Amino acid sequence: MIMDLIFFGMQGSGKGTLGKAVAEKYGLEIFETGAELRKLAQEDSELGRKIKKIIDAGELVSDEVIMEIVENFINNLEAGKAALFDGIPRKIEQAKLLNTLLKKHDRKFAGVLLEISEETALRRLTTRRICKNCKEVYPANYENDKCKCGGELITRSDDVPESIKKRIETFKEKTVPAMTLYKDHFLTIDGEPQIEEVQKSALKALDTMLQA
Ligand code: AMP
């Protein structure tokens, strides 16, 4: 069955990396909320500066801004193409707004959680680097100084202790309750093992779910 997947996972769970593999296998179009916002944050406008400040503080951007960009994404989706939502919803209000929007467009959807402990999240976030160019994420054990594309590897501006703490708190307090809205169609994947193993078990579980 073709359906949209709504990816959940504490920061550092690897949902961006897994999302890419899943999207490639099933032909899904990815909507990465954080990446869309970081693009807006680079704009030299009042909205751009406001968004940058919120992101760097590890706080949440307003629902109005989020819903506007997600609605725009859905309106521009190719007919018959399913979507993979990464980074939305972050709280119950957004989950309600997103579900209403998806139902309005006659879309079917399921939630997927990539589960890790808080210790793992902290460890991964304080040591990961991203490519300045293509935004690919690299874990601490990546040995090169440069990205595969040749770009410089840097620390994300919000991967600093205060902001990391705030984002993990928000996940526990706001995003976890939002997941309950998807409990009828929900898949939990263990995100602790090595990436290859996580991908293998995730794709197997998704095969079963999507073929049901
Ligand atoms: P991420 O790349 O998913 O870690 O998101 C980076 C930052 O973008 C978050 O810390 C928030 O400031 C903002 N953000 C991402 N998704 C949302 C959302 N659904 N609602 C509000 N703010 C968001």
PDB file of C-alpha atoms and ligand atoms in Angstrom:
ATOM      1  CA  MET A   1       0.000   0.000   0.000  1.00  0.00           C
ATOM      2  CA  ILE A   2       1.274   3.457  -0.780  1.00  0.00           C
ATOM      3  CA  MET A   3       1.232   5.753   2.226  1.00  0.00           C
ATOM      4  CA  ASP A   4       3.054   8.670   3.754  1.00  0.00           C
ATOM      5  CA  LEU A   5       5.494   7.901   6.558  1.00  0.00           C
ATOM      6  CA  ILE A   6       5.899  10.222   9.511  1.00  0.00           C
ATOM      7  CA  PHE A   7       9.333   9.736  11.027  1.00  0.00           C
ATOM      8  CA  PHE A   8       9.957  10.299  14.727  1.00  0.00           C
ATOM      9  CA  GLY A   9      13.240  10.052  16.595  1.00  0.00           C
ATOM     10  CA  MET A  10      15.172  11.915  19.222  1.00  0.00           C
ATOM     11  CA  GLN A  11      17.814  14.234  17.800  1.00  0.00           C
ATOM     12  CA  GLY A  12      20.768  12.059  16.802  1.00  0.00           C
ATOM     13  CA  SER A  13      18.657   8.939  16.247  1.00  0.00           C
ATOM     14  CA  GLY A  14      19.765   8.770  12.635  1.00  0.00           C
ATOM     15  CA  LYS A  15      16.318   9.317  11.196  1.00  0.00           C
ATOM     16  CA  GLY A  16      17.670  11.590   8.467  1.00  0.00           C
ATOM     17  CA  THR A  17      20.037   8.877   7.242  1.00  0.00           C
ATOM     18  CA  LEU A  18      17.441   6.123   7.541  1.00  0.00           C
ATOM     19  CA  GLY A  19      14.857   8.371   5.897  1.00  0.00           C
ATOM     20  CA  LYS A  20      17.042   8.704   2.805  1.00  0.00           C
ATOM     21  CA  ALA A  21      17.395   4.920   2.457  1.00  0.00           C
ATOM     22  CA  VAL A  22      13.671   4.372   2.973  1.00  0.00           C
ATOM     23  CA  ALA A  23      12.701   7.143   0.569  1.00  0.00           C
ATOM     24  CA  GLU A  24      14.991   5.706  -2.078  1.00  0.00           C
ATOM     25  CA  LYS A  25      13.651   2.173  -1.708  1.00  0.00           C
ATOM     26  CA  TYR A  26       9.959   3.112  -1.804  1.00  0.00           C
ATOM     27  CA  GLY A  27      10.182   6.184  -4.034  1.00  0.00           C
ATOM     28  CA  LEU A  28       9.063   8.647  -1.364  1.00  0.00           C
ATOM     29  CA  GLU A  29       9.588  12.410  -1.470  1.00  0.00           C
ATOM     30  CA  ILE A  30      11.300  13.642   1.702  1.00  0.00           C
ATOM     31  CA  PHE A  31      10.092  16.694   3.583  1.00  0.00           C
ATOM     32  CA  GLU A  32      12.851  17.563   6.049  1.00  0.00           C
ATOM     33  CA  THR A  33      11.432  20.308   8.232  1.00  0.00           C
ATOM     34  CA  GLY A  34      14.728  21.368   9.847  1.00  0.00           C
ATOM     35  CA  ALA A  35      16.496  21.610   6.479  1.00  0.00           C
ATOM     36  CA  GLU A  36      13.658  23.723   5.025  1.00  0.00           C
ATOM     37  CA  LEU A  37      13.871  26.020   8.034  1.00  0.00           C
ATOM     38  CA  ARG A  38      17.663  26.287   7.843  1.00  0.00           C
ATOM     39  CA  LYS A  39      17.255  27.382   4.205  1.00  0.00           C
ATOM     40  CA  LEU A  40      14.812  30.084   5.280  1.00  0.00           C
ATOM     41  CA  ALA A  41      17.143  31.062   8.144  1.00  0.00           C
ATOM     42  CA  GLN A  42      19.871  31.934   5.650  1.00  0.00           C
ATOM     43  CA  GLU A  43      17.679  34.516   3.958  1.00  0.00           C
ATOM     44  CA  ASP A  44      18.456  38.136   4.656  1.00  0.00           C
ATOM     45  CA  SER A  45      14.916  38.998   5.756  1.00  0.00           C
ATOM     46  CA  GLU A  46      13.097  39.621   9.002  1.00  0.00           C
ATOM     47  CA  LEU A  47      11.574  36.131   8.881  1.00  0.00           C
ATOM     48  CA  GLY A  48      14.969  34.567   8.098  1.00  0.00           C
ATOM     49  CA  ARG A  49      16.650  36.265  11.061  1.00  0.00           C
ATOM     50  CA  LYS A  50      13.775  35.365  13.380  1.00  0.00           C
ATOM     51  CA  ILE A  51      13.937  31.696  12.377  1.00  0.00           C
ATOM     52  CA  LYS A  52      17.728  31.571  12.822  1.00  0.00           C
ATOM     53  CA  LYS A  53      17.430  32.905  16.366  1.00  0.00           C
ATOM     54  CA  ILE A  54      14.790  30.303  17.268  1.00  0.00           C
ATOM     55  CA  ILE A  55      16.780  27.414  15.755  1.00  0.00           C
ATOM     56  CA  ASP A  56      20.026  28.424  17.486  1.00  0.00           C
ATOM     57  CA  ALA A  57      18.217  28.571  20.825  1.00  0.00           C
ATOM     58  CA  GLY A  58      16.830  25.056  20.231  1.00  0.00           C
ATOM     59  CA  GLU A  59      13.264  26.344  20.396  1.00  0.00           C
ATOM     60  CA  LEU A  60      10.341  25.599  18.104  1.00  0.00           C
ATOM     61  CA  VAL A  61       9.381  27.754  15.133  1.00  0.00           C
ATOM     62  CA  SER A  62       5.700  28.806  15.078  1.00  0.00           C
ATOM     63  CA  ASP A  63       3.060  26.398  13.805  1.00  0.00           C
ATOM     64  CA  GLU A  64       1.943  29.001  11.219  1.00  0.00           C
ATOM     65  CA  VAL A  65       5.352  29.020   9.517  1.00  0.00           C
ATOM     66  CA  ILE A  66       5.661  25.221   9.701  1.00  0.00           C
ATOM     67  CA  MET A  67       2.192  24.567   8.300  1.00  0.00           C
ATOM     68  CA  GLU A  68       2.692  27.032   5.482  1.00  0.00           C
ATOM     69  CA  ILE A  69       5.830  25.291   4.239  1.00  0.00           C
ATOM     70  CA  VAL A  70       4.397  21.790   4.665  1.00  0.00           C
ATOM     71  CA  GLU A  71       1.185  22.710   2.836  1.00  0.00           C
ATOM     72  CA  ASN A  72       3.236  24.180   0.036  1.00  0.00           C
ATOM     73  CA  PHE A  73       5.219  20.907  -0.142  1.00  0.00           C
ATOM     74  CA  ILE A  74       2.044  18.785  -0.336  1.00  0.00           C
ATOM     75  CA  ASN A  75       0.493  21.006  -2.971  1.00  0.00           C
ATOM     76  CA  ASN A  76       3.575  20.565  -5.137  1.00  0.00           C
ATOM     77  CA  LEU A  77       3.872  16.774  -4.708  1.00  0.00           C
ATOM     78  CA  GLU A  78       3.714  14.773  -7.897  1.00  0.00           C
ATOM     79  CA  ALA A  79       0.414  12.868  -8.208  1.00  0.00           C
ATOM     80  CA  GLY A  80       0.623   9.339  -6.788  1.00  0.00           C
ATOM     81  CA  LYS A  81       3.876  10.066  -4.918  1.00  0.00           C
ATOM     82  CA  ALA A  82       4.038   9.343  -1.184  1.00  0.00           C
ATOM     83  CA  ALA A  83       5.914  11.542   1.268  1.00  0.00           C
ATOM     84  CA  LEU A  84       8.282  10.963   4.147  1.00  0.00           C
ATOM     85  CA  PHE A  85       7.929  13.597   6.852  1.00  0.00           C
ATOM     86  CA  ASP A  86      11.046  14.158   8.938  1.00  0.00           C
ATOM     87  CA  GLY A  87      10.865  16.619  11.826  1.00  0.00           C
ATOM     88  CA  ILE A  88       7.138  17.219  11.803  1.00  0.00           C
ATOM     89  CA  PRO A  89       5.051  16.983  13.953  1.00  0.00           C
ATOM     90  CA  ARG A  90       7.084  18.162  16.953  1.00  0.00           C
ATOM     91  CA  LYS A  91       4.044  18.545  19.218  1.00  0.00           C
ATOM     92  CA  ILE A  92       0.426  17.500  19.497  1.00  0.00           C
ATOM     93  CA  GLU A  93      -0.976  20.713  17.956  1.00  0.00           C
ATOM     94  CA  GLN A  94       1.173  20.179  14.859  1.00  0.00           C
ATOM     95  CA  ALA A  95       0.140  16.508  14.709  1.00  0.00           C
ATOM     96  CA  LYS A  96      -3.530  17.544  14.635  1.00  0.00           C
ATOM     97  CA  LEU A  97      -2.910  20.192  11.967  1.00  0.00           C
ATOM     98  CA  LEU A  98      -0.810  17.808   9.857  1.00  0.00           C
ATOM     99  CA  ASN A  99      -3.337  14.970  10.092  1.00  0.00           C
ATOM    100  CA  THR A 100      -6.178  17.290   9.077  1.00  0.00           C
ATOM    101  CA  LEU A 101      -4.132  18.469   6.110  1.00  0.00           C
ATOM    102  CA  LEU A 102      -3.246  14.911   5.036  1.00  0.00           C
ATOM    103  CA  LYS A 103      -6.859  13.755   5.339  1.00  0.00           C
ATOM    104  CA  LYS A 104      -8.020  16.759   3.325  1.00  0.00           C
ATOM    105  CA  HIS A 105      -5.720  15.542   0.550  1.00  0.00           C
ATOM    106  CA  ASP A 106      -7.006  11.939   0.910  1.00  0.00           C
ATOM    107  CA  ARG A 107      -3.602  10.683   2.018  1.00  0.00           C
ATOM    108  CA  LYS A 108      -2.958   7.590   4.147  1.00  0.00           C
ATOM    109  CA  PHE A 109      -0.164   7.739   6.711  1.00  0.00           C
ATOM    110  CA  ALA A 110       1.694   5.836   9.403  1.00  0.00           C
ATOM    111  CA  GLY A 111       4.153   6.792  12.148  1.00  0.00           C
ATOM    112  CA  VAL A 112       7.675   5.362  12.417  1.00  0.00           C
ATOM    113  CA  LEU A 113       9.827   5.832  15.528  1.00  0.00           C
ATOM    114  CA  LEU A 114      13.580   5.337  15.484  1.00  0.00           C
ATOM    115  CA  GLU A 115      14.221   4.755  19.158  1.00  0.00           C
ATOM    116  CA  ILE A 116      17.444   5.618  21.030  1.00  0.00           C
ATOM    117  CA  SER A 117      18.285   6.433  24.643  1.00  0.00           C
ATOM    118  CA  GLU A 118      18.983   9.951  25.838  1.00  0.00           C
ATOM    119  CA  GLU A 119      22.619   9.006  26.512  1.00  0.00           C
ATOM    120  CA  THR A 120      23.065   7.903  22.905  1.00  0.00           C
ATOM    121  CA  ALA A 121      21.424  11.098  21.639  1.00  0.00           C
ATOM    122  CA  LEU A 122      23.742  13.267  23.716  1.00  0.00           C
ATOM    123  CA  ARG A 123      26.838  11.366  22.689  1.00  0.00           C
ATOM    124  CA  ARG A 124      25.981  11.477  18.987  1.00  0.00           C
ATOM    125  CA  LEU A 125      24.943  15.149  18.926  1.00  0.00           C
ATOM    126  CA  THR A 126      28.016  16.441  20.711  1.00  0.00           C
ATOM    127  CA  THR A 127      30.337  14.609  18.317  1.00  0.00           C
ATOM    128  CA  ARG A 128      28.632  14.703  14.909  1.00  0.00           C
ATOM    129  CA  ARG A 129      29.636  17.032  12.069  1.00  0.00           C
ATOM    130  CA  ILE A 130      27.807  18.117   8.928  1.00  0.00           C
ATOM    131  CA  CYS A 131      28.991  19.134   5.493  1.00  0.00           C
ATOM    132  CA  LYS A 132      28.840  22.888   4.966  1.00  0.00           C
ATOM    133  CA  ASN A 133      27.930  22.251   1.339  1.00  0.00           C
ATOM    134  CA  CYS A 134      25.548  19.319   0.938  1.00  0.00           C
ATOM    135  CA  LYS A 135      24.527  18.986   4.656  1.00  0.00           C
ATOM    136  CA  GLU A 136      25.397  15.279   4.849  1.00  0.00           C
ATOM    137  CA  VAL A 137      25.771  14.230   8.514  1.00  0.00           C
ATOM    138  CA  TYR A 138      28.920  12.415   9.721  1.00  0.00           C
ATOM    139  CA  PRO A 139      29.357  10.593  13.038  1.00  0.00           C
ATOM    140  CA  ALA A 140      32.434  10.968  15.285  1.00  0.00           C
ATOM    141  CA  ASN A 141      34.147   7.890  13.803  1.00  0.00           C
ATOM    142  CA  TYR A 142      34.256   9.343  10.268  1.00  0.00           C
ATOM    143  CA  GLU A 143      37.990   9.705   9.707  1.00  0.00           C
ATOM    144  CA  ASN A 144      38.210  12.300   6.942  1.00  0.00           C
ATOM    145  CA  ASP A 145      38.282  16.071   7.301  1.00  0.00           C
ATOM    146  CA  LYS A 146      36.183  16.555   4.199  1.00  0.00           C
ATOM    147  CA  CYS A 147      32.780  15.395   3.016  1.00  0.00           C
ATOM    148  CA  LYS A 148      32.428  12.904   0.158  1.00  0.00           C
ATOM    149  CA  CYS A 149      31.402  15.904  -1.981  1.00  0.00           C
ATOM    150  CA  GLY A 150      34.607  17.722  -1.009  1.00  0.00           C
ATOM    151  CA  GLY A 151      32.846  20.162   1.305  1.00  0.00           C
ATOM    152  CA  GLU A 152      34.161  21.286   4.680  1.00  0.00           C
ATOM    153  CA  LEU A 153      32.826  19.465   7.763  1.00  0.00           C
ATOM    154  CA  ILE A 154      31.499  21.732  10.501  1.00  0.00           C
ATOM    155  CA  THR A 155      29.491  21.521  13.725  1.00  0.00           C
ATOM    156  CA  ARG A 156      25.854  22.536  13.285  1.00  0.00           C
ATOM    157  CA  SER A 157      25.268  25.926  14.924  1.00  0.00           C
ATOM    158  CA  ASP A 158      22.606  24.420  17.217  1.00  0.00           C
ATOM    159  CA  ASP A 159      24.731  21.388  18.250  1.00  0.00           C
ATOM    160  CA  VAL A 160      25.929  23.184  21.383  1.00  0.00           C
ATOM    161  CA  PRO A 161      25.163  21.866  24.904  1.00  0.00           C
ATOM    162  CA  GLU A 162      22.427  24.377  25.870  1.00  0.00           C
ATOM    163  CA  SER A 163      20.511  23.946  22.625  1.00  0.00           C
ATOM    164  CA  ILE A 164      20.960  20.147  22.619  1.00  0.00           C
ATOM    165  CA  LYS A 165      19.529  19.922  26.149  1.00  0.00           C
ATOM    166  CA  LYS A 166      16.565  22.059  25.184  1.00  0.00           C
ATOM    167  CA  ARG A 167      15.818  20.011  22.042  1.00  0.00           C
ATOM    168  CA  ILE A 168      15.926  16.702  23.936  1.00  0.00           C
ATOM    169  CA  GLU A 169      13.594  18.120  26.610  1.00  0.00           C
ATOM    170  CA  THR A 170      11.175  19.323  23.924  1.00  0.00           C
ATOM    171  CA  PHE A 171      11.234  15.887  22.313  1.00  0.00           C
ATOM    172  CA  LYS A 172      10.354  14.175  25.594  1.00  0.00           C
ATOM    173  CA  GLU A 173       7.742  16.693  26.696  1.00  0.00           C
ATOM    174  CA  LYS A 174       6.070  17.588  23.412  1.00  0.00           C
ATOM    175  CA  THR A 175       6.940  15.174  20.602  1.00  0.00           C
ATOM    176  CA  VAL A 176       6.432  11.924  22.535  1.00  0.00           C
ATOM    177  CA  PRO A 177       2.787  12.864  23.341  1.00  0.00           C
ATOM    178  CA  ALA A 178       2.236  13.759  19.655  1.00  0.00           C
ATOM    179  CA  MET A 179       3.189  10.193  18.661  1.00  0.00           C
ATOM    180  CA  THR A 180       0.113   8.800  20.407  1.00  0.00           C
ATOM    181  CA  LEU A 181      -2.015  10.171  17.576  1.00  0.00           C
ATOM    182  CA  TYR A 182      -0.476   7.575  15.243  1.00  0.00           C
ATOM    183  CA  LYS A 183      -0.784   4.546  17.524  1.00  0.00           C
ATOM    184  CA  ASP A 184      -3.111   2.670  15.142  1.00  0.00           C
ATOM    185  CA  HIS A 185      -0.448   2.671  12.423  1.00  0.00           C
ATOM    186  CA  PHE A 186       2.909   2.757  14.144  1.00  0.00           C
ATOM    187  CA  LEU A 187       6.251   1.058  13.818  1.00  0.00           C
ATOM    188  CA  THR A 188       9.095   1.232  16.350  1.00  0.00           C
ATOM    189  CA  ILE A 189      12.644   0.514  15.212  1.00  0.00           C
ATOM    190  CA  ASP A 190      15.667   0.122  17.496  1.00  0.00           C
ATOM    191  CA  GLY A 191      18.092   2.919  16.549  1.00  0.00           C
ATOM    192  CA  GLU A 192      20.928   1.871  18.881  1.00  0.00           C
ATOM    193  CA  PRO A 193      22.827  -0.596  16.629  1.00  0.00           C
ATOM    194  CA  GLN A 194      25.185   0.316  13.801  1.00  0.00           C
ATOM    195  CA  ILE A 195      23.560   2.054  10.857  1.00  0.00           C
ATOM    196  CA  GLU A 196      23.706  -0.990   8.513  1.00  0.00           C
ATOM    197  CA  GLU A 197      21.887  -3.133  11.032  1.00  0.00           C
ATOM    198  CA  VAL A 198      19.274  -0.441  11.729  1.00  0.00           C
ATOM    199  CA  GLN A 199      18.608  -0.073   8.016  1.00  0.00           C
ATOM    200  CA  LYS A 200      18.233  -3.809   7.507  1.00  0.00           C
ATOM    201  CA  SER A 201      15.692  -4.253  10.280  1.00  0.00           C
ATOM    202  CA  ALA A 202      13.844  -1.056   9.364  1.00  0.00           C
ATOM    203  CA  LEU A 203      13.432  -2.021   5.714  1.00  0.00           C
ATOM    204  CA  LYS A 204      12.257  -5.503   6.676  1.00  0.00           C
ATOM    205  CA  ALA A 205       9.652  -4.125   9.089  1.00  0.00           C
ATOM    206  CA  LEU A 206       8.507  -1.527   6.568  1.00  0.00           C
ATOM    207  CA  ASP A 207       8.161  -4.167   3.839  1.00  0.00           C
ATOM    208  CA  THR A 208       5.770  -6.056   6.088  1.00  0.00           C
ATOM    209  CA  MET A 209       3.831  -2.947   7.003  1.00  0.00           C
ATOM    210  CA  LEU A 210       3.540  -1.554   3.486  1.00  0.00           C
ATOM    211  CA  GLN A 211       2.576  -4.895   1.971  1.00  0.00           C
ATOM    212  CA  ALA A 212      -0.188  -5.506   4.511  1.00  0.00           C
TER     213      ALA A 212
HETATM  214  P1  AMP B   1      16.117  19.380  13.054  1.00  0.00           P
HETATM  215  O1  AMP B   1      16.986  19.540  11.849  1.00  0.00           O
HETATM  216  O2  AMP B   1      14.940  18.482  12.805  1.00  0.00           O
HETATM  217  O3  AMP B   1      16.901  18.977  14.264  1.00  0.00           O
HETATM  218  O4  AMP B   1      15.499  20.830  13.367  1.00  0.00           O
HETATM  219  C1  AMP B   1      16.322  21.930  13.687  1.00  0.00           C
HETATM  220  C2  AMP B   1      15.518  23.034  14.324  1.00  0.00           C
HETATM  221  O5  AMP B   1      14.496  23.499  13.421  1.00  0.00           O
HETATM  222  C3  AMP B   1      14.741  22.627  15.582  1.00  0.00           C
HETATM  223  O6  AMP B   1      15.536  22.645  16.738  1.00  0.00           O
HETATM  224  C4  AMP B   1      13.657  23.708  15.609  1.00  0.00           C
HETATM  225  O7  AMP B   1      14.180  24.954  16.039  1.00  0.00           O
HETATM  226  C5  AMP B   1      13.310  23.844  14.137  1.00  0.00           C
HETATM  227  N1  AMP B   1      12.239  22.902  13.754  1.00  0.00           N
HETATM  228  C6  AMP B   1      12.365  21.769  12.998  1.00  0.00           C
HETATM  229  N2  AMP B   1      11.184  21.159  12.831  1.00  0.00           N
HETATM  230  C7  AMP B   1      10.273  21.912  13.484  1.00  0.00           C
HETATM  231  C8  AMP B   1       8.871  21.811  13.698  1.00  0.00           C
HETATM  232  N3  AMP B   1       8.142  20.799  13.192  1.00  0.00           N
HETATM  233  N4  AMP B   1       8.261  22.780  14.435  1.00  0.00           N
HETATM  234  C9  AMP B   1       8.954  23.818  14.927  1.00  0.00           C
HETATM  235  N5  AMP B   1      10.279  23.974  14.782  1.00  0.00           N
HETATM  236  C10 AMP B   1      10.943  23.040  14.062  1.00  0.00           C
END
